[in-house]
Amino acid sequence: MGLMQTMVPANDADTDAAAAANDGAAALSIEAALLRRAAAGDNAAFARLIGGLLHPALGVAIRILGDSGRAEDAVQEAVAKLWQSAARFDPARGSFAGWWRRILVNSALDSRRRLRPVAALDEVHEIADTAPDPQARAESTELARMVQQAMARLPDRQRAALALFHGDGCDMKEIAAAIGTTPKAVEGLLLRGRAALRESLAHLKEEMQ
Amino acid sequence: MTANDGLDHALDAWGKADFSALAGDSAAAARILAHASQLSATPSEPAAPPSAAASRRRPWWWAGGGAVAATLVAALVLGILPHHAPPPASPPPPAATLADADADDSELMSFAMLYTPTSEEEYQL
């Protein structure tokens, strides 16, 4: 799952904290253990938690918002919400990953609602790609840039669903939990989003066929 | 390759692209971390009560209802208890008045009984 792929690497103290908090019930993730310590006043644990969440969160926020400045604001707001509600997190009611994803996506969608409507993406030329071959990397980056531009014309929830599905590797249930809807509705969002993208990217017929 | 395959390929490229590598991202990350550090200097909100305790949580009217009930009980008790009538007002003590110069003997006698001369007056007398 993308959002958690590069999350906090475990060290002995974290593992001990997770084990201590486990009490034989469902395993408590390293992140949840860090959050528990942060809620108890451990500033270093909170900084460590945020350090692990930051880059994946920025990636998701940029995919949804299409703007790095607004993505930074959304992540910052999500971090503030995470801190404010740290003590209320209950691992018995769901995973930390799902909880954090929901906070992040809500912050991004709220940010879009508060600010101007969909803006053209000026920064897409700066997208990096992880493909090893320079030629493949260049093609892939160009394709990603075009998709990102086309995404700017989609409704918020369609873009959020596509960002979580393709960018974060979430399944329908996880996306539904993050954006506050049903898995069936997520399927509809993805179908409509893909249909709109296919139309927007029709000029890429050569690449797409 | 179908159109769907092409779209999947494009979305795959979009999904794998490292958006967090945008220019200025490290500065953004540093700002967010600094903000997180500032936040962690302030206390977070207290924990919600555990779910079992939450189910026993009193409704909002509990406190108000309790106060009303206490007031009613107090009013009833006060209504049932016999009222203690205040003691009858005693007549005010008679004011000491000086006898008139033209008062008769009986009045002078009563004045003399009330009047106690000072030692100096006694000496002068």
mmCIF file of C-alpha atoms in Angstrom:
data_model
loop_
_atom_site.group_PDB
_atom_site.id
_atom_site.type_symbol
_atom_site.label_atom_id
_atom_site.label_comp_id
_atom_site.label_asym_id
_atom_site.label_seq_id
_atom_site.Cartn_x
_atom_site.Cartn_y
_atom_site.Cartn_z
ATOM 1 C CA MET A 1 0.000 0.000 0.000
ATOM 2 C CA GLY A 2 1.650 3.188 -1.214
ATOM 3 C CA LEU A 3 0.788 5.490 1.633
ATOM 4 C CA MET A 4 2.435 3.146 4.082
ATOM 5 C CA GLN A 5 5.192 1.743 1.883
ATOM 6 C CA THR A 6 7.864 4.072 3.171
ATOM 7 C CA MET A 7 6.463 4.447 6.614
ATOM 8 C CA VAL A 8 8.449 4.441 9.768
ATOM 9 C CA PRO A 9 11.177 1.808 9.877
ATOM 10 C CA ALA A 10 10.990 -0.133 13.085
ATOM 11 C CA ASN A 11 13.635 0.031 15.748
ATOM 12 C CA ASP A 12 13.832 -1.968 18.948
ATOM 13 C CA ALA A 13 12.061 0.621 21.064
ATOM 14 C CA ASP A 14 9.163 0.837 18.605
ATOM 15 C CA THR A 15 8.868 -2.917 18.367
ATOM 16 C CA ASP A 16 8.876 -3.174 22.145
ATOM 17 C CA ALA A 17 6.234 -0.467 22.370
ATOM 18 C CA ALA A 18 4.087 -2.237 19.812
ATOM 19 C CA ALA A 19 4.499 -5.543 21.610
ATOM 20 C CA ALA A 20 3.783 -3.980 24.984
ATOM 21 C CA ALA A 21 0.626 -2.389 23.657
ATOM 22 C CA ASN A 22 -0.433 -5.559 21.949
ATOM 23 C CA ASP A 23 -1.742 -7.452 25.000
ATOM 24 C CA GLY A 24 -2.338 -10.494 22.847
ATOM 25 C CA ALA A 25 -5.012 -8.764 20.765
ATOM 26 C CA ALA A 26 -4.686 -7.574 17.177
ATOM 27 C CA ALA A 27 -1.139 -6.488 16.448
ATOM 28 C CA LEU A 28 -0.523 -2.813 16.961
ATOM 29 C CA SER A 29 1.426 -1.293 14.082
ATOM 30 C CA ILE A 30 4.668 0.565 14.672
ATOM 31 C CA GLU A 31 2.875 3.762 13.653
ATOM 32 C CA ALA A 32 0.069 3.159 16.122
ATOM 33 C CA ALA A 33 2.613 2.510 18.860
ATOM 34 C CA LEU A 34 4.412 5.744 17.997
ATOM 35 C CA LEU A 35 1.116 7.616 18.004
ATOM 36 C CA ARG A 36 0.315 6.226 21.429
ATOM 37 C CA ARG A 37 3.672 7.404 22.708
ATOM 38 C CA ALA A 38 3.139 10.794 21.073
ATOM 39 C CA ALA A 39 -0.251 11.121 22.751
ATOM 40 C CA ALA A 40 1.472 10.461 26.059
ATOM 41 C CA GLY A 41 3.748 13.431 25.423
ATOM 42 C CA ASP A 42 6.685 11.855 23.592
ATOM 43 C CA ASN A 43 7.611 14.577 21.072
ATOM 44 C CA ALA A 44 10.363 12.492 19.504
ATOM 45 C CA ALA A 45 7.875 9.710 18.761
ATOM 46 C CA PHE A 46 5.585 12.167 16.983
ATOM 47 C CA ALA A 47 8.442 13.619 14.926
ATOM 48 C CA ARG A 48 9.505 10.115 13.996
ATOM 49 C CA LEU A 49 5.973 9.181 13.000
ATOM 50 C CA ILE A 50 5.552 12.264 10.811
ATOM 51 C CA GLY A 51 8.967 11.717 9.243
ATOM 52 C CA GLY A 52 7.773 8.350 7.980
ATOM 53 C CA LEU A 53 4.365 9.554 6.795
ATOM 54 C CA LEU A 54 5.468 12.729 5.097
ATOM 55 C CA HIS A 55 6.670 11.796 1.606
ATOM 56 C CA PRO A 56 3.929 9.303 0.746
ATOM 57 C CA ALA A 57 1.366 11.793 2.075
ATOM 58 C CA LEU A 58 2.749 14.574 -0.096
ATOM 59 C CA GLY A 59 2.552 12.263 -3.113
ATOM 60 C CA VAL A 60 -1.115 11.464 -2.466
ATOM 61 C CA ALA A 61 -1.955 15.108 -1.794
ATOM 62 C CA ILE A 62 -0.261 16.289 -4.981
ATOM 63 C CA ARG A 63 -2.122 13.660 -7.011
ATOM 64 C CA ILE A 64 -5.418 14.869 -5.565
ATOM 65 C CA LEU A 65 -4.687 18.605 -5.581
ATOM 66 C CA GLY A 66 -2.298 18.924 -8.520
ATOM 67 C CA ASP A 67 -0.326 21.643 -6.767
ATOM 68 C CA SER A 68 2.625 21.181 -4.447
ATOM 69 C CA GLY A 69 1.896 24.311 -2.375
ATOM 70 C CA ARG A 70 -1.659 23.270 -1.665
ATOM 71 C CA ALA A 71 -0.527 19.709 -1.090
ATOM 72 C CA GLU A 72 1.897 20.986 1.551
ATOM 73 C CA ASP A 73 -0.923 22.910 3.235
ATOM 74 C CA ALA A 74 -3.180 19.863 3.162
ATOM 75 C CA VAL A 75 -0.502 17.601 4.653
ATOM 76 C CA GLN A 76 0.268 20.207 7.301
ATOM 77 C CA GLU A 77 -3.403 20.396 8.204
ATOM 78 C CA ALA A 78 -3.610 16.605 8.315
ATOM 79 C CA VAL A 79 -0.587 16.495 10.637
ATOM 80 C CA ALA A 80 -2.269 19.021 12.936
ATOM 81 C CA LYS A 81 -5.460 16.939 12.977
ATOM 82 C CA LEU A 82 -3.400 13.833 13.672
ATOM 83 C CA TRP A 83 -1.788 15.500 16.670
ATOM 84 C CA GLN A 84 -5.053 16.920 17.977
ATOM 85 C CA SER A 85 -6.776 13.560 17.852
ATOM 86 C CA ALA A 86 -3.777 11.359 18.691
ATOM 87 C CA ALA A 87 -5.203 10.299 22.017
ATOM 88 C CA ARG A 88 -8.528 9.382 20.437
ATOM 89 C CA PHE A 89 -7.101 6.791 18.054
ATOM 90 C CA ASP A 90 -8.481 3.387 18.956
ATOM 91 C CA PRO A 91 -6.723 0.478 17.225
ATOM 92 C CA ALA A 92 -9.700 -1.736 18.009
ATOM 93 C CA ARG A 93 -11.810 0.336 15.599
ATOM 94 C CA GLY A 94 -9.474 0.215 12.624
ATOM 95 C CA SER A 95 -5.901 0.374 11.397
ATOM 96 C CA PHE A 96 -3.708 3.402 11.765
ATOM 97 C CA ALA A 97 -3.116 3.398 7.984
ATOM 98 C CA GLY A 98 -6.828 3.690 7.237
ATOM 99 C CA TRP A 99 -7.309 6.360 9.885
ATOM 100 C CA TRP A 100 -4.415 8.470 8.635
ATOM 101 C CA ARG A 101 -5.511 8.046 4.994
ATOM 102 C CA ARG A 102 -8.943 9.312 5.850
ATOM 103 C CA ILE A 103 -7.538 12.369 7.673
ATOM 104 C CA LEU A 104 -5.247 13.130 4.752
ATOM 105 C CA VAL A 105 -7.838 12.714 1.987
ATOM 106 C CA ASN A 106 -10.377 14.785 3.912
ATOM 107 C CA SER A 107 -7.827 17.552 4.393
ATOM 108 C CA ALA A 108 -7.024 17.518 0.673
ATOM 109 C CA LEU A 109 -10.682 17.543 -0.386
ATOM 110 C CA ASP A 110 -11.528 20.268 2.144
ATOM 111 C CA SER A 111 -8.635 22.307 0.812
ATOM 112 C CA ARG A 112 -10.042 22.027 -2.710
ATOM 113 C CA ARG A 113 -13.495 23.058 -1.549
ATOM 114 C CA ARG A 114 -12.144 26.088 0.288
ATOM 115 C CA LEU A 115 -9.913 27.342 -2.483
ATOM 116 C CA ARG A 116 -10.244 27.951 -6.165
ATOM 117 C CA PRO A 117 -11.646 25.316 -8.524
ATOM 118 C CA VAL A 118 -9.445 22.974 -10.503
ATOM 119 C CA ALA A 119 -6.300 24.732 -11.635
ATOM 120 C CA ALA A 120 -4.042 23.869 -14.501
ATOM 121 C CA LEU A 121 -1.000 21.999 -13.350
ATOM 122 C CA ASP A 122 2.121 24.046 -13.845
ATOM 123 C CA GLU A 123 4.484 21.736 -12.055
ATOM 124 C CA VAL A 124 3.910 18.481 -13.856
ATOM 125 C CA HIS A 125 7.107 18.828 -15.840
ATOM 126 C CA GLU A 126 8.929 18.332 -12.564
ATOM 127 C CA ILE A 127 7.484 14.916 -11.855
ATOM 128 C CA ALA A 128 10.169 12.332 -11.351
ATOM 129 C CA ASP A 129 9.787 8.722 -12.328
ATOM 130 C CA THR A 130 11.375 5.686 -10.795
ATOM 131 C CA ALA A 131 11.969 3.698 -14.026
ATOM 132 C CA PRO A 132 15.625 2.684 -14.303
ATOM 133 C CA ASP A 133 16.017 3.087 -18.091
ATOM 134 C CA PRO A 134 16.417 6.781 -19.044
ATOM 135 C CA GLN A 135 14.359 6.375 -22.238
ATOM 136 C CA ALA A 136 11.579 4.524 -20.435
ATOM 137 C CA ARG A 137 11.790 7.027 -17.613
ATOM 138 C CA ALA A 138 11.336 9.949 -19.962
ATOM 139 C CA GLU A 139 8.339 8.343 -21.678
ATOM 140 C CA SER A 140 6.805 7.371 -18.393
ATOM 141 C CA THR A 141 7.275 10.859 -16.976
ATOM 142 C CA GLU A 142 5.667 12.400 -20.044
ATOM 143 C CA LEU A 143 2.709 10.041 -19.748
ATOM 144 C CA ALA A 144 2.335 10.812 -16.045
ATOM 145 C CA ARG A 145 2.440 14.524 -16.829
ATOM 146 C CA MET A 146 -0.395 14.186 -19.357
ATOM 147 C CA VAL A 147 -2.498 12.102 -17.000
ATOM 148 C CA GLN A 148 -1.961 14.625 -14.228
ATOM 149 C CA GLN A 149 -3.119 17.430 -16.522
ATOM 150 C CA ALA A 150 -6.195 15.451 -17.519
ATOM 151 C CA MET A 151 -6.897 14.682 -13.858
ATOM 152 C CA ALA A 152 -7.261 18.391 -13.152
ATOM 153 C CA ARG A 153 -10.555 18.355 -15.048
ATOM 154 C CA LEU A 154 -12.106 15.546 -13.007
ATOM 155 C CA PRO A 155 -14.380 16.054 -10.003
ATOM 156 C CA ASP A 156 -12.658 15.888 -6.620
ATOM 157 C CA ARG A 157 -13.931 12.513 -5.503
ATOM 158 C CA GLN A 158 -13.152 10.828 -8.815
ATOM 159 C CA ARG A 159 -9.615 12.159 -8.649
ATOM 160 C CA ALA A 160 -9.238 11.107 -5.011
ATOM 161 C CA ALA A 161 -10.486 7.606 -5.831
ATOM 162 C CA LEU A 162 -8.093 7.317 -8.789
ATOM 163 C CA ALA A 163 -5.191 8.687 -6.721
ATOM 164 C CA LEU A 164 -5.776 6.143 -3.965
ATOM 165 C CA PHE A 165 -6.344 3.264 -6.389
ATOM 166 C CA HIS A 166 -3.457 3.863 -8.799
ATOM 167 C CA GLY A 167 -1.106 5.934 -6.685
ATOM 168 C CA ASP A 168 -1.564 4.327 -3.307
ATOM 169 C CA GLY A 169 -2.628 0.806 -4.242
ATOM 170 C CA CYS A 170 -5.753 0.841 -2.100
ATOM 171 C CA ASP A 171 -8.656 -1.521 -2.684
ATOM 172 C CA MET A 172 -12.316 -0.467 -2.969
ATOM 173 C CA LYS A 173 -12.987 -0.913 0.713
ATOM 174 C CA GLU A 174 -10.009 1.179 1.753
ATOM 175 C CA ILE A 175 -10.899 3.936 -0.699
ATOM 176 C CA ALA A 176 -14.510 3.859 0.482
ATOM 177 C CA ALA A 177 -13.361 4.285 4.086
ATOM 178 C CA ALA A 178 -11.037 7.131 3.135
ATOM 179 C CA ILE A 179 -13.555 9.214 1.233
ATOM 180 C CA GLY A 180 -16.590 8.266 3.291
ATOM 181 C CA THR A 181 -18.651 6.254 0.839
ATOM 182 C CA THR A 182 -19.422 2.648 -0.110
ATOM 183 C CA PRO A 183 -17.185 0.301 -2.131
ATOM 184 C CA LYS A 184 -19.922 0.185 -4.785
ATOM 185 C CA ALA A 185 -19.877 3.959 -5.082
ATOM 186 C CA VAL A 186 -16.085 3.856 -5.381
ATOM 187 C CA GLU A 187 -16.418 1.491 -8.352
ATOM 188 C CA GLY A 188 -18.710 4.059 -9.973
ATOM 189 C CA LEU A 189 -16.260 6.884 -9.261
ATOM 190 C CA LEU A 190 -13.402 4.923 -10.789
ATOM 191 C CA LEU A 191 -15.422 3.951 -13.869
ATOM 192 C CA ARG A 192 -16.574 7.503 -14.521
ATOM 193 C CA GLY A 193 -13.092 8.859 -13.854
ATOM 194 C CA ARG A 194 -11.530 6.412 -16.280
ATOM 195 C CA ALA A 195 -14.141 7.190 -18.920
ATOM 196 C CA ALA A 196 -13.460 10.914 -18.592
ATOM 197 C CA LEU A 197 -9.707 10.329 -18.728
ATOM 198 C CA ARG A 198 -10.014 8.156 -21.814
ATOM 199 C CA GLU A 199 -11.824 11.006 -23.508
ATOM 200 C CA SER A 200 -9.346 13.623 -22.321
ATOM 201 C CA LEU A 201 -6.398 11.541 -23.397
ATOM 202 C CA ALA A 202 -7.861 10.583 -26.766
ATOM 203 C CA HIS A 203 -5.015 12.418 -28.444
ATOM 204 C CA LEU A 204 -2.666 9.891 -26.908
ATOM 205 C CA LYS A 205 -4.171 7.217 -29.091
ATOM 206 C CA GLU A 206 -0.820 5.923 -30.174
ATOM 207 C CA GLU A 207 0.377 5.448 -26.628
ATOM 208 C CA MET A 208 -2.933 4.054 -25.476
ATOM 209 C CA GLN A 209 -3.486 1.476 -28.245
ATOM 210 C CA MET B 1 -3.129 -3.355 -27.071
ATOM 211 C CA THR B 2 -6.669 -2.114 -26.291
ATOM 212 C CA ALA B 3 -7.651 1.377 -25.247
ATOM 213 C CA ASN B 4 -8.139 0.063 -21.737
ATOM 214 C CA ASP B 5 -4.620 -1.338 -21.704
ATOM 215 C CA GLY B 6 -3.324 2.035 -22.884
ATOM 216 C CA LEU B 7 -5.232 3.861 -20.195
ATOM 217 C CA ASP B 8 -4.029 1.401 -17.598
ATOM 218 C CA HIS B 9 -0.471 1.948 -18.803
ATOM 219 C CA ALA B 10 -0.880 5.716 -18.525
ATOM 220 C CA LEU B 11 -2.468 5.453 -15.093
ATOM 221 C CA ASP B 12 0.239 3.053 -14.031
ATOM 222 C CA ALA B 13 2.874 5.594 -15.065
ATOM 223 C CA TRP B 14 0.959 8.282 -13.204
ATOM 224 C CA GLY B 15 0.645 6.072 -10.133
ATOM 225 C CA LYS B 16 4.342 5.236 -10.083
ATOM 226 C CA ALA B 17 5.582 8.756 -10.719
ATOM 227 C CA ASP B 18 7.283 10.241 -7.694
ATOM 228 C CA PHE B 19 5.229 13.342 -7.093
ATOM 229 C CA SER B 20 6.915 13.994 -3.806
ATOM 230 C CA ALA B 21 10.104 14.681 -5.786
ATOM 231 C CA LEU B 22 8.686 17.983 -7.019
ATOM 232 C CA ALA B 23 11.055 20.907 -6.746
ATOM 233 C CA GLY B 24 10.942 22.371 -3.277
ATOM 234 C CA ASP B 25 9.604 19.193 -1.792
ATOM 235 C CA SER B 26 12.444 18.854 0.696
ATOM 236 C CA ALA B 27 11.773 22.403 1.871
ATOM 237 C CA ALA B 28 8.065 21.567 2.176
ATOM 238 C CA ALA B 29 8.917 18.451 4.153
ATOM 239 C CA ALA B 30 11.174 20.484 6.440
ATOM 240 C CA ARG B 31 8.402 23.038 7.003
ATOM 241 C CA ILE B 32 5.865 20.337 7.809
ATOM 242 C CA LEU B 33 8.292 18.661 10.214
ATOM 243 C CA ALA B 34 8.966 21.990 11.904
ATOM 244 C CA HIS B 35 5.217 22.519 12.197
ATOM 245 C CA ALA B 36 4.823 19.020 13.654
ATOM 246 C CA SER B 37 7.544 19.782 16.145
ATOM 247 C CA GLN B 38 5.758 22.981 17.196
ATOM 248 C CA LEU B 39 2.503 21.076 17.509
ATOM 249 C CA SER B 40 4.029 18.429 19.709
ATOM 250 C CA ALA B 41 5.040 21.148 22.160
ATOM 251 C CA THR B 42 1.336 21.724 22.842
ATOM 252 C CA PRO B 43 -0.789 19.120 24.595
ATOM 253 C CA SER B 44 -3.028 17.039 22.362
ATOM 254 C CA GLU B 45 -6.704 16.579 23.175
ATOM 255 C CA PRO B 46 -7.455 14.128 25.967
ATOM 256 C CA ALA B 47 -8.392 10.593 25.099
ATOM 257 C CA ALA B 48 -12.011 9.716 24.596
ATOM 258 C CA PRO B 49 -13.411 7.383 27.254
ATOM 259 C CA PRO B 50 -13.178 3.705 26.336
ATOM 260 C CA SER B 51 -16.119 2.270 24.462
ATOM 261 C CA ALA B 52 -17.523 0.454 27.503
ATOM 262 C CA ALA B 53 -17.457 3.668 29.485
ATOM 263 C CA ALA B 54 -18.885 5.557 26.530
ATOM 264 C CA SER B 55 -21.953 3.334 26.570
ATOM 265 C CA ARG B 56 -22.499 4.373 30.181
ATOM 266 C CA ARG B 57 -22.079 8.033 29.336
ATOM 267 C CA ARG B 58 -24.889 10.156 30.744
ATOM 268 C CA PRO B 59 -27.173 12.006 28.367
ATOM 269 C CA TRP B 60 -26.917 15.786 28.193
ATOM 270 C CA TRP B 61 -30.037 16.325 30.236
ATOM 271 C CA TRP B 62 -28.691 14.232 33.098
ATOM 272 C CA ALA B 63 -26.989 17.105 34.887
ATOM 273 C CA GLY B 64 -29.853 19.550 34.296
ATOM 274 C CA GLY B 65 -32.457 16.995 35.408
ATOM 275 C CA GLY B 66 -30.506 16.326 38.571
ATOM 276 C CA ALA B 67 -30.383 20.007 39.391
ATOM 277 C CA VAL B 68 -34.131 20.398 38.814
ATOM 278 C CA ALA B 69 -34.878 17.355 40.989
ATOM 279 C CA ALA B 70 -32.670 18.699 43.779
ATOM 280 C CA THR B 71 -34.454 22.064 43.610
ATOM 281 C CA LEU B 72 -37.876 20.396 43.774
ATOM 282 C CA VAL B 73 -36.873 18.283 46.782
ATOM 283 C CA ALA B 74 -35.532 21.342 48.548
ATOM 284 C CA ALA B 75 -38.759 23.233 47.804
ATOM 285 C CA LEU B 76 -40.871 20.326 49.101
ATOM 286 C CA VAL B 77 -38.870 20.016 52.308
ATOM 287 C CA LEU B 78 -39.133 23.725 52.927
ATOM 288 C CA GLY B 79 -42.877 23.569 52.252
ATOM 289 C CA ILE B 80 -43.468 20.659 54.663
ATOM 290 C CA LEU B 81 -41.417 21.923 57.581
ATOM 291 C CA PRO B 82 -43.389 24.133 60.034
ATOM 292 C CA HIS B 83 -42.549 27.704 59.717
ATOM 293 C CA HIS B 84 -41.011 29.188 62.821
ATOM 294 C CA ALA B 85 -42.901 32.403 63.455
ATOM 295 C CA PRO B 86 -40.638 35.218 64.412
ATOM 296 C CA PRO B 87 -40.847 36.160 68.089
ATOM 297 C CA PRO B 88 -43.324 38.935 68.778
ATOM 298 C CA ALA B 89 -41.756 42.259 68.689
ATOM 299 C CA SER B 90 -41.104 43.557 72.211
ATOM 300 C CA PRO B 91 -42.193 47.089 72.870
ATOM 301 C CA PRO B 92 -39.404 49.545 72.474
ATOM 302 C CA PRO B 93 -37.802 50.687 75.724
ATOM 303 C CA PRO B 94 -39.156 54.009 76.920
ATOM 304 C CA ALA B 95 -37.002 56.862 75.993
ATOM 305 C CA ALA B 96 -35.422 58.723 78.861
ATOM 306 C CA THR B 97 -36.620 62.258 78.775
ATOM 307 C CA LEU B 98 -35.662 65.230 80.828
ATOM 308 C CA ALA B 99 -38.312 66.661 82.981
ATOM 309 C CA ASP B 100 -39.755 69.944 81.988
ATOM 310 C CA ALA B 101 -38.803 72.912 84.046
ATOM 311 C CA ASP B 102 -42.418 73.473 84.925
ATOM 312 C CA ALA B 103 -43.115 69.894 85.770
ATOM 313 C CA ASP B 104 -44.964 69.086 88.957
ATOM 314 C CA ASP B 105 -43.432 67.442 92.045
ATOM 315 C CA SER B 106 -44.214 63.918 91.098
ATOM 316 C CA GLU B 107 -42.436 64.401 87.809
ATOM 317 C CA LEU B 108 -39.432 65.972 89.582
ATOM 318 C CA MET B 109 -39.364 63.024 91.938
ATOM 319 C CA SER B 110 -39.239 60.567 89.126
ATOM 320 C CA PHE B 111 -36.529 62.636 87.439
ATOM 321 C CA ALA B 112 -34.527 62.653 90.649
ATOM 322 C CA MET B 113 -34.784 58.893 90.840
ATOM 323 C CA LEU B 114 -33.456 58.544 87.344
ATOM 324 C CA TYR B 115 -30.785 61.193 87.563
ATOM 325 C CA THR B 116 -27.394 60.260 89.022
ATOM 326 C CA PRO B 117 -25.121 63.271 89.528
ATOM 327 C CA THR B 118 -21.486 63.050 88.659
ATOM 328 C CA SER B 119 -18.854 63.334 91.380
ATOM 329 C CA GLU B 120 -18.146 66.941 90.398
ATOM 330 C CA GLU B 121 -21.793 67.808 90.568
ATOM 331 C CA GLU B 122 -21.981 66.156 93.937
ATOM 332 C CA TYR B 123 -19.034 68.273 95.153
ATOM 333 C CA GLN B 124 -20.689 71.452 93.876
ATOM 334 C CA LEU B 125 -23.875 70.479 95.561
#
